[in-house]
Amino acid sequence: MPEGHTIHRLAQDHTARFAGRPVRVSSPQGRFAESAALLDGRTLESAEAHGKHLFLELGDAWIHIHLGLFGKLGFGPAPAPPATDTVRLRLANGDHWADLRGPTACALLGEGEKKAIHERLGPDPLRPDDDPDRAWKRISRSRTSVAALLMDQKVIAGVGNVYRAEVLFRHGIDPYRLGKDLTRAQWDAIWADLVGLMREGVRNNRIDTVRDEHLPEAMGRPPRVDDHGGEVYVYRRANMPCHVCGGEIRTAGLAARNLFWCPHCQIR
Ligand SMILES: [Zn+2]
């Protein structure tokens, strides 16, 4: 499942290619055909993301997209290739096309329905106006582990399995620590760090969380080889040596996903 930085990057990609111009909207697969016909030829006003949700504004309506586990968005220069029947949504103008395949959600929403989605999501570190206090109110009275809370999109939106593991490592926090036992200072540091890390993630379109002194060049170690790319401290590094203490990284199931952490470094 892509994390929030990927969806914010996709919003930027749509804005760069389509915003401010009329766009052809179609659904070669047919499952979005009625809505596509209604929107076809409208101007794409804006694109935005909240957590793992993408919203495209066309006149007084929004297309709401959630990629889920298997959804993919691909872009290319015009002319668009012949559409196959796996394309749920195609956007095209004279210069670009974008194809959406296999999403969990692709729906036409009015303003009120869109607002309802925002309201059920927690604050997103990548939305400049979002308020970390909203998340803190839930975390500070929760008997759930901080590792599970970070994955709960109602608490904080956009953080996935990589960012949760890495941000807890970077702050030395035991992933099993309960939300109510986290200090306000720890939460503020986690939020601020997520803002920085995820912004960098949008820029580079990948997740890097390792400080300069722990980069391969600085440590004289080989770079990480993983289809997620990027240098990380603990994610998918089970049984490997910690870059900081040399101890063994551990893994366990938590909130339906594999958690990774260093039991020597994460003791706070
Ligand atoms: Zn360690």
mmCIF file of C-alpha atoms and ligand atoms in Angstrom:
data_model
loop_
_atom_site.group_PDB
_atom_site.id
_atom_site.type_symbol
_atom_site.label_atom_id
_atom_site.label_comp_id
_atom_site.label_asym_id
_atom_site.label_seq_id
_atom_site.Cartn_x
_atom_site.Cartn_y
_atom_site.Cartn_z
ATOM 1 C CA MET A 1 0.000 0.000 0.000
ATOM 2 C CA PRO A 2 1.471 3.387 -0.944
ATOM 3 C CA GLU A 3 2.057 5.815 1.906
ATOM 4 C CA GLY A 4 0.832 9.416 1.989
ATOM 5 C CA HIS A 5 3.856 10.940 0.281
ATOM 6 C CA THR A 6 3.040 8.925 -2.865
ATOM 7 C CA ILE A 7 -0.527 10.237 -2.980
ATOM 8 C CA HIS A 8 0.575 13.848 -2.443
ATOM 9 C CA ARG A 9 3.082 13.369 -5.228
ATOM 10 C CA LEU A 10 0.290 12.048 -7.471
ATOM 11 C CA ALA A 11 -1.773 15.167 -6.666
ATOM 12 C CA GLN A 12 1.183 17.322 -7.748
ATOM 13 C CA ASP A 13 1.603 15.228 -10.898
ATOM 14 C CA HIS A 14 -2.070 15.775 -11.817
ATOM 15 C CA THR A 15 -1.822 19.503 -11.125
ATOM 16 C CA ALA A 16 1.294 19.863 -13.277
ATOM 17 C CA ARG A 17 -0.227 18.008 -16.241
ATOM 18 C CA PHE A 18 -3.917 18.846 -16.158
ATOM 19 C CA ALA A 19 -4.814 21.823 -13.943
ATOM 20 C CA GLY A 20 -6.420 24.895 -15.479
ATOM 21 C CA ARG A 21 -7.375 23.200 -18.747
ATOM 22 C CA PRO A 22 -10.312 21.195 -20.036
ATOM 23 C CA VAL A 23 -9.718 17.470 -19.736
ATOM 24 C CA ARG A 24 -11.188 14.479 -21.516
ATOM 25 C CA VAL A 25 -12.538 12.018 -18.955
ATOM 26 C CA SER A 26 -13.362 8.433 -19.855
ATOM 27 C CA SER A 27 -13.680 4.995 -18.307
ATOM 28 C CA PRO A 28 -12.526 2.420 -20.869
ATOM 29 C CA GLN A 29 -13.380 -0.341 -18.383
ATOM 30 C CA GLY A 30 -16.906 1.056 -18.003
ATOM 31 C CA ARG A 31 -17.233 1.011 -14.221
ATOM 32 C CA PHE A 32 -16.898 4.805 -13.994
ATOM 33 C CA ALA A 33 -18.510 5.500 -17.391
ATOM 34 C CA GLU A 34 -21.600 7.435 -16.258
ATOM 35 C CA SER A 35 -19.627 9.782 -14.050
ATOM 36 C CA ALA A 36 -16.907 10.143 -16.671
ATOM 37 C CA ALA A 37 -19.504 11.239 -19.258
ATOM 38 C CA LEU A 38 -20.768 13.875 -16.832
ATOM 39 C CA LEU A 39 -17.259 15.252 -16.210
ATOM 40 C CA ASP A 40 -15.853 14.964 -19.731
ATOM 41 C CA GLY A 41 -14.615 18.287 -21.093
ATOM 42 C CA ARG A 42 -14.668 20.094 -17.740
ATOM 43 C CA THR A 43 -11.647 22.032 -16.509
ATOM 44 C CA LEU A 44 -9.580 20.299 -13.851
ATOM 45 C CA GLU A 45 -9.422 22.993 -11.183
ATOM 46 C CA SER A 46 -7.148 21.366 -8.638
ATOM 47 C CA ALA A 47 -5.849 18.139 -7.160
ATOM 48 C CA GLU A 48 -5.234 17.456 -3.483
ATOM 49 C CA ALA A 49 -4.443 14.603 -1.144
ATOM 50 C CA HIS A 50 -5.384 13.770 2.432
ATOM 51 C CA GLY A 51 -3.571 10.741 3.741
ATOM 52 C CA LYS A 52 -4.014 7.990 1.185
ATOM 53 C CA HIS A 53 -6.985 9.680 -0.513
ATOM 54 C CA LEU A 54 -6.649 11.643 -3.768
ATOM 55 C CA PHE A 55 -9.211 14.243 -4.867
ATOM 56 C CA LEU A 56 -9.496 15.796 -8.328
ATOM 57 C CA GLU A 57 -11.709 18.880 -8.665
ATOM 58 C CA LEU A 58 -13.753 19.213 -11.848
ATOM 59 C CA GLY A 59 -16.231 22.078 -11.648
ATOM 60 C CA ASP A 60 -18.557 21.490 -8.702
ATOM 61 C CA ALA A 61 -17.631 17.817 -8.322
ATOM 62 C CA TRP A 62 -14.677 15.790 -7.152
ATOM 63 C CA ILE A 63 -13.263 12.476 -8.263
ATOM 64 C CA HIS A 64 -12.240 10.581 -5.138
ATOM 65 C CA ILE A 65 -9.537 7.955 -5.624
ATOM 66 C CA HIS A 66 -8.115 5.471 -3.127
ATOM 67 C CA LEU A 67 -5.537 3.141 -4.639
ATOM 68 C CA GLY A 68 -5.783 0.513 -1.910
ATOM 69 C CA LEU A 69 -3.361 -2.383 -2.192
ATOM 70 C CA PHE A 70 -3.437 -2.887 -5.936
ATOM 71 C CA GLY A 71 -4.369 0.441 -7.541
ATOM 72 C CA LYS A 72 -1.925 2.091 -9.958
ATOM 73 C CA LEU A 73 -1.786 5.479 -11.647
ATOM 74 C CA GLY A 74 0.358 5.840 -14.748
ATOM 75 C CA PHE A 75 1.160 8.975 -16.773
ATOM 76 C CA GLY A 76 2.511 9.533 -20.240
ATOM 77 C CA PRO A 77 2.852 12.029 -23.076
ATOM 78 C CA ALA A 78 0.062 12.353 -25.678
ATOM 79 C CA PRO A 79 -1.120 10.560 -27.669
ATOM 80 C CA ALA A 80 -2.493 8.048 -25.162
ATOM 81 C CA PRO A 81 -2.020 4.388 -26.079
ATOM 82 C CA PRO A 82 -5.141 2.379 -26.994
ATOM 83 C CA ALA A 83 -7.023 1.903 -23.720
ATOM 84 C CA THR A 84 -7.397 -1.593 -22.343
ATOM 85 C CA ASP A 85 -10.407 -2.737 -20.346
ATOM 86 C CA THR A 86 -8.434 -2.567 -17.108
ATOM 87 C CA VAL A 87 -8.426 1.256 -17.188
ATOM 88 C CA ARG A 88 -11.047 2.496 -14.724
ATOM 89 C CA LEU A 89 -10.375 6.175 -15.370
ATOM 90 C CA ARG A 90 -8.478 7.955 -18.109
ATOM 91 C CA LEU A 91 -7.721 11.676 -18.133
ATOM 92 C CA ALA A 92 -6.273 13.199 -21.283
ATOM 93 C CA ASN A 93 -5.507 16.562 -22.832
ATOM 94 C CA GLY A 94 -3.414 17.570 -25.848
ATOM 95 C CA ASP A 95 -0.164 16.905 -24.001
ATOM 96 C CA HIS A 96 -0.695 14.214 -21.361
ATOM 97 C CA TRP A 97 -2.703 11.206 -20.290
ATOM 98 C CA ALA A 98 -3.194 9.469 -16.945
ATOM 99 C CA ASP A 99 -4.610 5.966 -16.483
ATOM 100 C CA LEU A 100 -6.014 4.611 -13.232
ATOM 101 C CA ARG A 101 -6.173 0.840 -12.782
ATOM 102 C CA GLY A 102 -7.408 -1.361 -9.963
ATOM 103 C CA PRO A 103 -8.304 1.240 -7.316
ATOM 104 C CA THR A 104 -10.255 0.445 -4.172
ATOM 105 C CA ALA A 105 -12.289 3.613 -4.768
ATOM 106 C CA CYS A 106 -12.974 5.793 -7.780
ATOM 107 C CA ALA A 107 -16.142 7.793 -7.194
ATOM 108 C CA LEU A 108 -17.805 11.065 -8.038
ATOM 109 C CA LEU A 109 -18.391 13.166 -4.920
ATOM 110 C CA GLY A 110 -20.062 16.446 -4.084
ATOM 111 C CA GLU A 111 -18.549 18.948 -1.663
ATOM 112 C CA GLY A 112 -20.443 17.524 1.340
ATOM 113 C CA GLU A 113 -19.352 13.947 0.721
ATOM 114 C CA LYS A 114 -15.765 15.077 0.306
ATOM 115 C CA LYS A 115 -15.946 16.995 3.585
ATOM 116 C CA ALA A 116 -17.204 13.852 5.330
ATOM 117 C CA ILE A 117 -14.099 11.958 4.204
ATOM 118 C CA HIS A 118 -11.812 14.713 5.539
ATOM 119 C CA GLU A 119 -13.671 14.662 8.847
ATOM 120 C CA ARG A 120 -13.203 10.973 9.435
ATOM 121 C CA LEU A 121 -9.454 11.162 8.693
ATOM 122 C CA GLY A 122 -6.858 12.321 11.190
ATOM 123 C CA PRO A 123 -4.518 15.235 10.498
ATOM 124 C CA ASP A 124 -2.000 14.698 7.693
ATOM 125 C CA PRO A 125 1.614 15.858 8.225
ATOM 126 C CA LEU A 126 1.683 16.867 4.548
ATOM 127 C CA ARG A 127 -1.325 19.214 4.801
ATOM 128 C CA PRO A 128 0.097 22.520 6.081
ATOM 129 C CA ASP A 129 -3.095 23.548 7.902
ATOM 130 C CA ASP A 130 -3.683 20.236 9.648
ATOM 131 C CA ASP A 131 -3.472 20.311 13.418
ATOM 132 C CA PRO A 132 -1.364 17.725 15.292
ATOM 133 C CA ASP A 133 -3.404 18.509 18.448
ATOM 134 C CA ARG A 134 -6.315 16.572 16.962
ATOM 135 C CA ALA A 135 -4.129 13.456 16.859
ATOM 136 C CA TRP A 136 -2.652 14.129 20.292
ATOM 137 C CA LYS A 137 -6.138 14.252 21.865
ATOM 138 C CA ARG A 138 -6.740 10.673 20.742
ATOM 139 C CA ILE A 139 -3.220 9.362 21.356
ATOM 140 C CA SER A 140 -2.866 10.804 24.849
ATOM 141 C CA ARG A 141 -5.922 8.960 26.174
ATOM 142 C CA SER A 142 -5.386 5.707 24.289
ATOM 143 C CA ARG A 143 -4.428 2.331 25.738
ATOM 144 C CA THR A 144 -3.327 1.231 22.269
ATOM 145 C CA SER A 145 0.359 0.979 21.351
ATOM 146 C CA VAL A 146 1.878 3.956 19.617
ATOM 147 C CA ALA A 147 2.858 1.691 16.703
ATOM 148 C CA ALA A 148 -0.808 0.770 16.129
ATOM 149 C CA LEU A 149 -1.999 4.361 16.607
ATOM 150 C CA LEU A 150 0.390 5.630 13.932
ATOM 151 C CA MET A 151 -1.197 3.206 11.436
ATOM 152 C CA ASP A 152 -4.759 4.271 12.312
ATOM 153 C CA GLN A 153 -5.850 6.708 9.594
ATOM 154 C CA LYS A 154 -8.502 8.167 11.924
ATOM 155 C CA VAL A 155 -5.715 9.224 14.290
ATOM 156 C CA ILE A 156 -3.097 10.411 11.765
ATOM 157 C CA ALA A 157 -3.499 10.225 8.001
ATOM 158 C CA GLY A 158 -0.862 9.160 5.500
ATOM 159 C CA VAL A 159 1.568 7.261 7.717
ATOM 160 C CA GLY A 160 2.093 3.677 6.597
ATOM 161 C CA ASN A 161 4.270 0.803 7.667
ATOM 162 C CA VAL A 162 7.597 2.331 6.622
ATOM 163 C CA TYR A 163 7.180 5.759 8.179
ATOM 164 C CA ARG A 164 5.761 4.357 11.434
ATOM 165 C CA ALA A 165 8.713 2.026 11.952
ATOM 166 C CA GLU A 166 11.287 4.614 10.979
ATOM 167 C CA VAL A 167 9.951 7.565 12.935
ATOM 168 C CA LEU A 168 9.718 5.471 16.126
ATOM 169 C CA PHE A 169 13.309 4.345 15.627
ATOM 170 C CA ARG A 170 14.526 7.908 14.997
ATOM 171 C CA HIS A 171 13.080 8.981 18.345
ATOM 172 C CA GLY A 172 14.144 5.903 20.286
ATOM 173 C CA ILE A 173 10.525 5.100 21.161
ATOM 174 C CA ASP A 174 9.455 1.587 22.084
ATOM 175 C CA PRO A 175 6.715 0.716 19.547
ATOM 176 C CA TYR A 176 4.712 -1.067 22.275
ATOM 177 C CA ARG A 177 4.569 2.026 24.452
ATOM 178 C CA LEU A 178 0.915 2.962 25.015
ATOM 179 C CA GLY A 179 -0.428 6.186 23.554
ATOM 180 C CA LYS A 180 -1.331 7.503 27.024
ATOM 181 C CA ASP A 181 2.278 7.018 28.176
ATOM 182 C CA LEU A 182 3.774 9.042 25.342
ATOM 183 C CA THR A 183 4.825 12.542 26.410
ATOM 184 C CA ARG A 184 3.627 15.659 24.643
ATOM 185 C CA ALA A 185 7.240 16.486 23.769
ATOM 186 C CA GLN A 186 7.673 13.052 22.169
ATOM 187 C CA TRP A 187 4.506 13.500 20.117
ATOM 188 C CA ASP A 188 5.532 16.982 18.977
ATOM 189 C CA ALA A 189 8.918 15.610 17.906
ATOM 190 C CA ILE A 190 7.304 12.704 16.028
ATOM 191 C CA TRP A 191 4.913 15.028 14.182
ATOM 192 C CA ALA A 192 7.641 17.524 13.255
ATOM 193 C CA ASP A 193 9.875 14.707 12.042
ATOM 194 C CA LEU A 194 7.064 13.197 9.941
ATOM 195 C CA VAL A 195 6.454 16.586 8.322
ATOM 196 C CA GLY A 196 10.117 16.788 7.300
ATOM 197 C CA LEU A 197 10.536 13.155 6.262
ATOM 198 C CA MET A 198 7.293 13.001 4.290
ATOM 199 C CA ARG A 199 7.974 16.296 2.478
ATOM 200 C CA GLU A 200 11.305 14.863 1.411
ATOM 201 C CA GLY A 201 9.419 11.714 0.380
ATOM 202 C CA VAL A 202 7.155 13.769 -1.911
ATOM 203 C CA ARG A 203 10.167 15.544 -3.446
ATOM 204 C CA ASN A 204 12.181 12.377 -4.078
ATOM 205 C CA ASN A 205 9.210 10.041 -4.591
ATOM 206 C CA ARG A 206 10.732 7.543 -2.162
ATOM 207 C CA ILE A 207 11.295 7.131 1.557
ATOM 208 C CA ASP A 208 14.707 7.981 3.027
ATOM 209 C CA THR A 209 15.003 8.167 6.794
ATOM 210 C CA VAL A 210 18.679 7.668 7.571
ATOM 211 C CA ARG A 211 20.689 10.583 8.972
ATOM 212 C CA ASP A 212 23.846 11.628 7.131
ATOM 213 C CA GLU A 213 26.178 9.875 9.589
ATOM 214 C CA HIS A 214 24.455 6.539 8.928
ATOM 215 C CA LEU A 215 24.468 6.680 5.135
ATOM 216 C CA PRO A 216 26.369 3.893 3.330
ATOM 217 C CA GLU A 217 29.238 6.234 2.374
ATOM 218 C CA ALA A 218 29.628 7.505 5.937
ATOM 219 C CA MET A 219 29.567 3.990 7.426
ATOM 220 C CA GLY A 220 31.460 2.219 4.650
ATOM 221 C CA ARG A 221 28.598 -0.259 4.165
ATOM 222 C CA PRO A 222 26.872 -1.369 0.954
ATOM 223 C CA PRO A 223 23.678 0.517 0.032
ATOM 224 C CA ARG A 224 20.314 -1.084 0.750
ATOM 225 C CA VAL A 225 18.813 -3.253 -1.975
ATOM 226 C CA ASP A 226 15.007 -3.267 -1.782
ATOM 227 C CA ASP A 227 12.178 -2.515 -4.184
ATOM 228 C CA HIS A 228 11.070 0.303 -1.878
ATOM 229 C CA GLY A 229 14.384 2.070 -2.507
ATOM 230 C CA GLY A 230 15.818 4.563 -0.041
ATOM 231 C CA GLU A 231 17.937 4.110 3.067
ATOM 232 C CA VAL A 232 16.104 3.106 6.259
ATOM 233 C CA TYR A 233 17.026 2.070 9.798
ATOM 234 C CA VAL A 234 14.694 -0.824 10.537
ATOM 235 C CA TYR A 235 12.002 -1.398 7.892
ATOM 236 C CA ARG A 236 12.438 -4.897 6.369
ATOM 237 C CA ARG A 237 15.798 -5.219 8.160
ATOM 238 C CA ALA A 238 14.801 -8.064 10.512
ATOM 239 C CA ASN A 239 17.807 -9.984 11.905
ATOM 240 C CA MET A 240 20.224 -7.476 10.385
ATOM 241 C CA PRO A 241 22.540 -5.295 12.496
ATOM 242 C CA CYS A 242 21.224 -1.920 13.658
ATOM 243 C CA HIS A 243 23.066 0.993 11.969
ATOM 244 C CA VAL A 244 23.366 2.717 15.346
ATOM 245 C CA CYS A 245 24.056 0.042 18.013
ATOM 246 C CA GLY A 246 24.953 -3.024 15.931
ATOM 247 C CA GLY A 247 22.300 -5.116 17.689
ATOM 248 C CA GLU A 248 19.777 -7.235 15.848
ATOM 249 C CA ILE A 249 16.651 -5.627 14.344
ATOM 250 C CA ARG A 250 13.498 -7.452 15.355
ATOM 251 C CA THR A 251 10.136 -8.000 13.698
ATOM 252 C CA ALA A 252 6.639 -8.887 14.925
ATOM 253 C CA GLY A 253 3.073 -8.548 13.669
ATOM 254 C CA LEU A 254 1.328 -5.396 14.890
ATOM 255 C CA ALA A 255 -1.872 -3.778 13.526
ATOM 256 C CA ALA A 256 -2.023 -6.352 10.715
ATOM 257 C CA ARG A 257 1.422 -5.470 9.373
ATOM 258 C CA ASN A 258 4.977 -6.427 10.198
ATOM 259 C CA LEU A 259 6.575 -4.110 12.666
ATOM 260 C CA PHE A 260 10.357 -3.646 12.692
ATOM 261 C CA TRP A 261 12.340 -2.135 15.555
ATOM 262 C CA CYS A 262 15.609 -2.191 17.476
ATOM 263 C CA PRO A 263 14.984 -3.290 21.086
ATOM 264 C CA HIS A 264 18.312 -1.792 22.192
ATOM 265 C CA CYS A 265 17.773 1.688 20.735
ATOM 266 C CA GLN A 266 14.024 1.990 21.249
ATOM 267 C CA ILE A 267 13.632 2.077 25.001
ATOM 268 C CA ARG A 268 11.924 5.420 25.697
HETATM 269 ZN ZN ZN B 1 19.966 -0.198 17.701
#
